[in-house]
Backbone as CSV, one residue per row, in Angstrom:
resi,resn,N_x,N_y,N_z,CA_x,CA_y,CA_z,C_x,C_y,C_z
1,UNK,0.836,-1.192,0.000,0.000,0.000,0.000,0.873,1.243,0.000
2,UNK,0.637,2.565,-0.326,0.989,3.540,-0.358,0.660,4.343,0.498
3,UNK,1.691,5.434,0.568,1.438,6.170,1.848,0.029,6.968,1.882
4,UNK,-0.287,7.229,1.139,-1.708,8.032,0.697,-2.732,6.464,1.322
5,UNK,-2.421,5.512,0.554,-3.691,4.697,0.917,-3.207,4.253,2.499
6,UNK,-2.588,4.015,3.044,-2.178,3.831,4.634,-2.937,4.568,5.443
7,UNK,-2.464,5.719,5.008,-2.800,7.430,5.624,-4.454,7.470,5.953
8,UNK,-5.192,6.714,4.619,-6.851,6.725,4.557,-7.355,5.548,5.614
9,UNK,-6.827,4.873,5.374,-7.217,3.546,6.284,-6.966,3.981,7.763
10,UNK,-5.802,4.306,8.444,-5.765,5.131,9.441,-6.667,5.746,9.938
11,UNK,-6.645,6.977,9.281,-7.690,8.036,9.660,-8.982,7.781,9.589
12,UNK,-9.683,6.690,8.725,-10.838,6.217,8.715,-11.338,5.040,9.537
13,UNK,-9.946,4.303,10.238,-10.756,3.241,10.581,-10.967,2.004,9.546
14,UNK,-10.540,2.345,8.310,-10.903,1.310,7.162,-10.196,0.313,7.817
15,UNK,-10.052,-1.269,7.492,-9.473,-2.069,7.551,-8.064,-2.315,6.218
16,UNK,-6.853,-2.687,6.139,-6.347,-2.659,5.026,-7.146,-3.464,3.760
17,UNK,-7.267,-4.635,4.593,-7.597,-5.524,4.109,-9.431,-5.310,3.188
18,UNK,-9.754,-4.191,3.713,-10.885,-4.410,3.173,-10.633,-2.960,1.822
19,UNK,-9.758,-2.258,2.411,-9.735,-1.525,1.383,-8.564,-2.201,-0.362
20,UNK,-8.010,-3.249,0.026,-7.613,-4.069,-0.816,-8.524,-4.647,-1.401
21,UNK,-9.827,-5.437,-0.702,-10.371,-5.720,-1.528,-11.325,-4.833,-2.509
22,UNK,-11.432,-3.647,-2.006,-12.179,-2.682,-2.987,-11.353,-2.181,-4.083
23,UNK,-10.496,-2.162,-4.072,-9.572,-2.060,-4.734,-9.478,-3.116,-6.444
24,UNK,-9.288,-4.563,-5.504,-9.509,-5.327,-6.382,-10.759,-5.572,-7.132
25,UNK,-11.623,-5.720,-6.276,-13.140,-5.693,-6.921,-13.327,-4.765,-8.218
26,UNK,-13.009,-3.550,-8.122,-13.368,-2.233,-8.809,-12.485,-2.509,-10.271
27,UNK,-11.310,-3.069,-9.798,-10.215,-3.070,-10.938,-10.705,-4.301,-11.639
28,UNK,-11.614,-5.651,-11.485,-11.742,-6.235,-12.031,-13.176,-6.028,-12.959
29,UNK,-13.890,-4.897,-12.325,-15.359,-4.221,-13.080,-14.737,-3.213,-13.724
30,UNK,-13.576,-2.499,-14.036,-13.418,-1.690,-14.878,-12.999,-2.586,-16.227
31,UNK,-11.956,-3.769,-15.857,-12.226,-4.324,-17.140,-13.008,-4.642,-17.841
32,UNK,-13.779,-5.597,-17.074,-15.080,-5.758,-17.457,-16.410,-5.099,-18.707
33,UNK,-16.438,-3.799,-18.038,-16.469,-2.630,-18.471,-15.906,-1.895,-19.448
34,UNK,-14.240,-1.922,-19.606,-13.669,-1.397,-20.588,-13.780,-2.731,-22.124
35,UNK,-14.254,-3.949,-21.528,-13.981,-4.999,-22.377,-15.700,-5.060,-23.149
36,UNK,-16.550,-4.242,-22.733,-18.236,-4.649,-22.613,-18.184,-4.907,-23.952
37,UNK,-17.913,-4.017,-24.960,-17.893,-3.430,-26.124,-17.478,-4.389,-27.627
38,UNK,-16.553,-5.530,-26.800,-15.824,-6.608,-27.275,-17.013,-7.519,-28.025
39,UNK,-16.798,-8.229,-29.277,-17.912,-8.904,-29.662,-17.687,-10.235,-28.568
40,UNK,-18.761,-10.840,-28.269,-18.855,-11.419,-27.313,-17.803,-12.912,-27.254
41,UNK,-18.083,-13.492,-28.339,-16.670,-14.310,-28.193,-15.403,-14.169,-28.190
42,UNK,-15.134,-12.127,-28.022,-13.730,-12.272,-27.953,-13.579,-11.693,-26.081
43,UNK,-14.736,-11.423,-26.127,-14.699,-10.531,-24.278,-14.218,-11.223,-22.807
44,UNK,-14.669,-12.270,-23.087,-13.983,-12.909,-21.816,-12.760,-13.143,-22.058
45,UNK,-12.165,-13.378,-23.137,-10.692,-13.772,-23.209,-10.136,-12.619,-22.383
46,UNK,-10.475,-11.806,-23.275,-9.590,-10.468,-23.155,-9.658,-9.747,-21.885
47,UNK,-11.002,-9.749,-20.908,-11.268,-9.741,-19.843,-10.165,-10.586,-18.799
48,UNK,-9.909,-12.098,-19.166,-9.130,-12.823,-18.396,-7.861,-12.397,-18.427
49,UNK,-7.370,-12.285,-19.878,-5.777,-11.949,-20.135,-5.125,-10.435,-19.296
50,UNK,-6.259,-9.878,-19.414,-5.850,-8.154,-18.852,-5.672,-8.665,-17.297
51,UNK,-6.741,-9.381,-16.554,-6.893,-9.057,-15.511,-5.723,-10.195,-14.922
52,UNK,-5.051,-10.696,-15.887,-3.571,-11.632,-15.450,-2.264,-10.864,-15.377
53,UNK,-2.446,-9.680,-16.173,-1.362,-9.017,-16.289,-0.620,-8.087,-15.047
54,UNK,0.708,-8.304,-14.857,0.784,-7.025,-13.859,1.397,-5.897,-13.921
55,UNK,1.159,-5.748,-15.546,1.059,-4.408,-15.761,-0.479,-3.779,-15.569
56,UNK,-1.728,-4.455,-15.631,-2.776,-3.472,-15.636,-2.530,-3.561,-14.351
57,UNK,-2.438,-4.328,-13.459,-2.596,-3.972,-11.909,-1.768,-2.937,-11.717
58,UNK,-0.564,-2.689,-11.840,0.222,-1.850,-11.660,-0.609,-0.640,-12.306
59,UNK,-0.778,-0.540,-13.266,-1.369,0.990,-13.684,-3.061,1.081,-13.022
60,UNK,-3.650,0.095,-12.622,-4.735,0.071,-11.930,-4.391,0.501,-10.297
61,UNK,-3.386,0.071,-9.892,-3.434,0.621,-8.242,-2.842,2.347,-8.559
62,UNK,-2.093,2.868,-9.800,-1.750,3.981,-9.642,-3.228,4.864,-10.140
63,UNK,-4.380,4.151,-10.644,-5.202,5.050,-10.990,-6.108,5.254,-9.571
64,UNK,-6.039,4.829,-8.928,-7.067,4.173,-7.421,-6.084,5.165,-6.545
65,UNK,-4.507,5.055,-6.457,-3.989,5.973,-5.567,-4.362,7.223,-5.895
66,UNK,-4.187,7.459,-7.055,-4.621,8.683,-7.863,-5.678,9.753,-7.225
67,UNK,-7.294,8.301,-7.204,-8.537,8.984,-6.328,-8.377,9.030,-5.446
68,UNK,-7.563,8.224,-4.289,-7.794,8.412,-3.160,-7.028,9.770,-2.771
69,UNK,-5.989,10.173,-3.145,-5.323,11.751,-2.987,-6.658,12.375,-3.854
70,UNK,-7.451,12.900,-4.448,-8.289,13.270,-4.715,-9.228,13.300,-3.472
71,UNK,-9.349,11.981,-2.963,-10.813,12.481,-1.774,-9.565,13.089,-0.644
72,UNK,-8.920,13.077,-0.353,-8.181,14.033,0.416,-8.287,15.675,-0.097
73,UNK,-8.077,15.746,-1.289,-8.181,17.237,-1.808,-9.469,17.733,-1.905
74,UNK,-10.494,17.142,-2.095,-11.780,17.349,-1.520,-12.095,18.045,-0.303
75,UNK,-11.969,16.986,0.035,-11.989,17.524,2.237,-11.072,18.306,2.427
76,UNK,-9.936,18.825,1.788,-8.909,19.820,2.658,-8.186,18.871,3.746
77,UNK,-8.369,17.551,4.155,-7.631,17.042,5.113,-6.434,16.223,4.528
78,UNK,-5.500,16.811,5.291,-3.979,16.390,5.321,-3.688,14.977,5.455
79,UNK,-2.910,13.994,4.690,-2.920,12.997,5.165,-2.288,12.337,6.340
80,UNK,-1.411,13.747,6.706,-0.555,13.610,8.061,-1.077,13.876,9.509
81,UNK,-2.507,13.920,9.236,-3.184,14.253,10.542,-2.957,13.597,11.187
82,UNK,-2.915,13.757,13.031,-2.526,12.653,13.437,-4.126,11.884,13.666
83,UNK,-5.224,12.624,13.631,-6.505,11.830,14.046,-7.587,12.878,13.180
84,UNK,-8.669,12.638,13.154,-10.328,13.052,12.811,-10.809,12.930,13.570
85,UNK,-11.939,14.025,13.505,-13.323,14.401,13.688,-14.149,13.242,13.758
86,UNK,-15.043,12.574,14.180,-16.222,11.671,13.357,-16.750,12.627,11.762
87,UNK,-16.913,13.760,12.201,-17.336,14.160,10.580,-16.296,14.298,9.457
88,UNK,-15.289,14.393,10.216,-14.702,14.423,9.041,-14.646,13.351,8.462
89,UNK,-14.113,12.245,8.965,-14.156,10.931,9.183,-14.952,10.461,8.046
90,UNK,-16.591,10.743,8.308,-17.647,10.244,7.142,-17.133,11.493,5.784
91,UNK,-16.512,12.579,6.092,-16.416,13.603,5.006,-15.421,13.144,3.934
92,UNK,-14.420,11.751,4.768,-13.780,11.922,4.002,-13.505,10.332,3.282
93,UNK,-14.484,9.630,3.886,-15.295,8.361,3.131,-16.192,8.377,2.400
94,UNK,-16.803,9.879,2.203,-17.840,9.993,1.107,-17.111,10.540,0.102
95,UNK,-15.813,10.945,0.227,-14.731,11.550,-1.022,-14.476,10.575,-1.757
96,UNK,-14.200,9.860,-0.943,-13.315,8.713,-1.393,-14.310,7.654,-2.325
97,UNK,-15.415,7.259,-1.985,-16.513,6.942,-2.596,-16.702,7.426,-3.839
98,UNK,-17.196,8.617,-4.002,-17.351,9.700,-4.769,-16.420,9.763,-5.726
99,UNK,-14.810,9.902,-5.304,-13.715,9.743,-6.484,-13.429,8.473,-6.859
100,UNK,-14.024,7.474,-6.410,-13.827,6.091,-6.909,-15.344,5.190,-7.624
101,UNK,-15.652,6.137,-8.098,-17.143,5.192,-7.865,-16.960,4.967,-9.559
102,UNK,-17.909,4.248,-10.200,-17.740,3.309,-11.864,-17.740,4.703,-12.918
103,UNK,-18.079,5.366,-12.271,-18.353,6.818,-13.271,-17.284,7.820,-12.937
104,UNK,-16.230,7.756,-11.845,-15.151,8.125,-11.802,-13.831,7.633,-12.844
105,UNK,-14.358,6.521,-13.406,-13.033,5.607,-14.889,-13.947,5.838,-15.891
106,UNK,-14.917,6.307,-16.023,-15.471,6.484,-17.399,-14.791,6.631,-18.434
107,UNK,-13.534,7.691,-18.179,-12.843,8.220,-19.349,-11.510,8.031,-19.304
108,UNK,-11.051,6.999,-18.808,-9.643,6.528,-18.522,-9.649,5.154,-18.920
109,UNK,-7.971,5.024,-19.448,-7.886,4.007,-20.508,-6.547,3.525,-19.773
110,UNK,-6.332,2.361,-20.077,-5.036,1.562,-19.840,-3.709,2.337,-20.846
111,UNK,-2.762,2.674,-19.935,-1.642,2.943,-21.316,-0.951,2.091,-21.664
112,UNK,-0.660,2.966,-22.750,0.388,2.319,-23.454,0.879,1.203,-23.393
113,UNK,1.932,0.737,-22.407,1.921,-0.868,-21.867,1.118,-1.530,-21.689
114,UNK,0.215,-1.333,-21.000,-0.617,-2.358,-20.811,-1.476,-2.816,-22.080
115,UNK,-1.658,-2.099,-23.144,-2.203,-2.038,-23.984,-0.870,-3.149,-25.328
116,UNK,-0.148,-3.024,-25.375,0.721,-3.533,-25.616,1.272,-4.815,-25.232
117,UNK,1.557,-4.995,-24.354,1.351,-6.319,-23.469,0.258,-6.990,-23.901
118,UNK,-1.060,-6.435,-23.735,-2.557,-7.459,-23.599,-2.485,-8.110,-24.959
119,UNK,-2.423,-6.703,-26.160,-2.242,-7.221,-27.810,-1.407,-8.478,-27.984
120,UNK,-0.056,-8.064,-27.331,1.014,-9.339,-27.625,0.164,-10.703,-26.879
121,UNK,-0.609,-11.110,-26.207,-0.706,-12.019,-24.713,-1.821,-12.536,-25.562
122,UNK,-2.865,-12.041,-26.392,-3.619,-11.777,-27.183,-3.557,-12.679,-28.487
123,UNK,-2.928,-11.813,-28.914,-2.785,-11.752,-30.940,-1.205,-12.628,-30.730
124,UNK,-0.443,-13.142,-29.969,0.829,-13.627,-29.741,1.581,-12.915,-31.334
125,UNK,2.040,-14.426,-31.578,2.935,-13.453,-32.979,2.748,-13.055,-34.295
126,UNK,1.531,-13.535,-33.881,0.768,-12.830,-35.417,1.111,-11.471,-35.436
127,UNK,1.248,-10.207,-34.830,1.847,-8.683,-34.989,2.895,-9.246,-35.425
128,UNK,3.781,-9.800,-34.586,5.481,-9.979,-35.035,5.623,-10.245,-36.412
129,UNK,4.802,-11.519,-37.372,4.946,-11.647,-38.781,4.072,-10.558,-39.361
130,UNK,3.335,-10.076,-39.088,2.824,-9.031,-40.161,4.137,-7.744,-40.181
131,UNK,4.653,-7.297,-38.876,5.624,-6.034,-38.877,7.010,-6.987,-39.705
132,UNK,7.052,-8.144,-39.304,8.483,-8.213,-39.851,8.435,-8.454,-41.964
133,UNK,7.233,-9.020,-42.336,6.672,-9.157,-43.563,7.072,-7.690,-44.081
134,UNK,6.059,-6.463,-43.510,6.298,-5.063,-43.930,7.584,-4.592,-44.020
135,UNK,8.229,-5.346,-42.719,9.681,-4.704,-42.993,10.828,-5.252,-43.935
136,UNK,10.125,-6.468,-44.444,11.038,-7.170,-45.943,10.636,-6.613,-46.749
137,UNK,9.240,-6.275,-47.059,8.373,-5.111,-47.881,9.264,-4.315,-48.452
138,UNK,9.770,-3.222,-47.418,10.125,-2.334,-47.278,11.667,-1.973,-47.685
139,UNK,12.227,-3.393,-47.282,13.439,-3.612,-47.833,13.590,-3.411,-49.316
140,UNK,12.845,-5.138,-49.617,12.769,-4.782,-51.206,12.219,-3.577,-51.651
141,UNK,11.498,-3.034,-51.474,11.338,-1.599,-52.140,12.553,-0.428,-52.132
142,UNK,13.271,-0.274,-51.358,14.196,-0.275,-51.080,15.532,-0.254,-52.137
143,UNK,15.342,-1.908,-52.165,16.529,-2.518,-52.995,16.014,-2.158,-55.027
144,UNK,14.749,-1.765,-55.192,14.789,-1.916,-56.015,14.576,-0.001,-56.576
145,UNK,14.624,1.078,-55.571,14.458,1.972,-55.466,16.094,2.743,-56.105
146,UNK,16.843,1.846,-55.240,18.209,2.220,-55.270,18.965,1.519,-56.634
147,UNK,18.161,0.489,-57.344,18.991,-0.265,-58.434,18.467,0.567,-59.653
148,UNK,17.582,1.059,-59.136,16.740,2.102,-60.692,17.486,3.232,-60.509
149,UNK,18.163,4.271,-59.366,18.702,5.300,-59.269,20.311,5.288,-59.820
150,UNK,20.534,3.560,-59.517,22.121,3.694,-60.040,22.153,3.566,-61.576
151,UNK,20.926,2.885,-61.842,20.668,3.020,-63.684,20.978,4.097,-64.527
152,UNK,20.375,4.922,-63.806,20.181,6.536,-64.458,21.655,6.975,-64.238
């Protein structure tokens, strides 16, 4: 866990353990979610393969640390407090809610890596022979670019 997510559990009373599992839960409905769209015999694959990877986890716990410093900036409360209020307390479990909830990832996408990774884990080497095909392509065009220039 991170110092931001430590800091919340602390001050709230959360359990670690339970805020791990929200964590996980959420990250496995955003795939879900980001995968809906998939024609249906390709969605669960791709659903399974992502949610094996630890690159999406990795970019999934930095999008989750992300909100939770968000419901801190909400409330104005420091994560170095040494204690809370009871109100703040609920003020700053309804942030946290609030910046994490299914309509908080609406518009956030896996990068780059992970996106990369899933394709390869995916499509295996079928990319690899189509790029390396283009790049003999490319050669010969190439070779025959340069045998017409020495003509002239």
């Amino acid at each position: 866990m991170t110092t931001t997510q430590s800091n919340f559990c602390r001050l709230t009373g959360m359990p670690e353990e339970i805020y791990q599992t929200i964590l996980f839960e959420c990250g496995c409905e955003f795939a879900e979610n980001y995968c809906k769209y998939l024609p249906e015999e390709a969605r669960e694959n791709h659903i399974r393969v992502m949610l094996s990877l630890s690159q999406y986890w990795n970019w999934w716990k930095t999008q989750w640390n992300i909100r939770t410093q968000e419901a801190f900036g909400l409330t104005g409360i420091k994560e170095n407090e040494p204690q809370l209020c009871p109100f703040e307390i609920e003020a700053l479990k309804e942030a946290f809610y609030d910046t994490h909830c299914e309509n908080s990832y609406r518009n956030i996408y896996p990068n780059n890596l992970v996106m990369k990774v899933l394709r390869q884990k995916i499509y295996g080497s079928r990319n690899n022979t189509l790029k390396s095909n283009s790049i003999k392509g490319m050669e010969r065009n190439r070779t025959r670019k340069s045998s017409v220039s020495v003509e002239l």
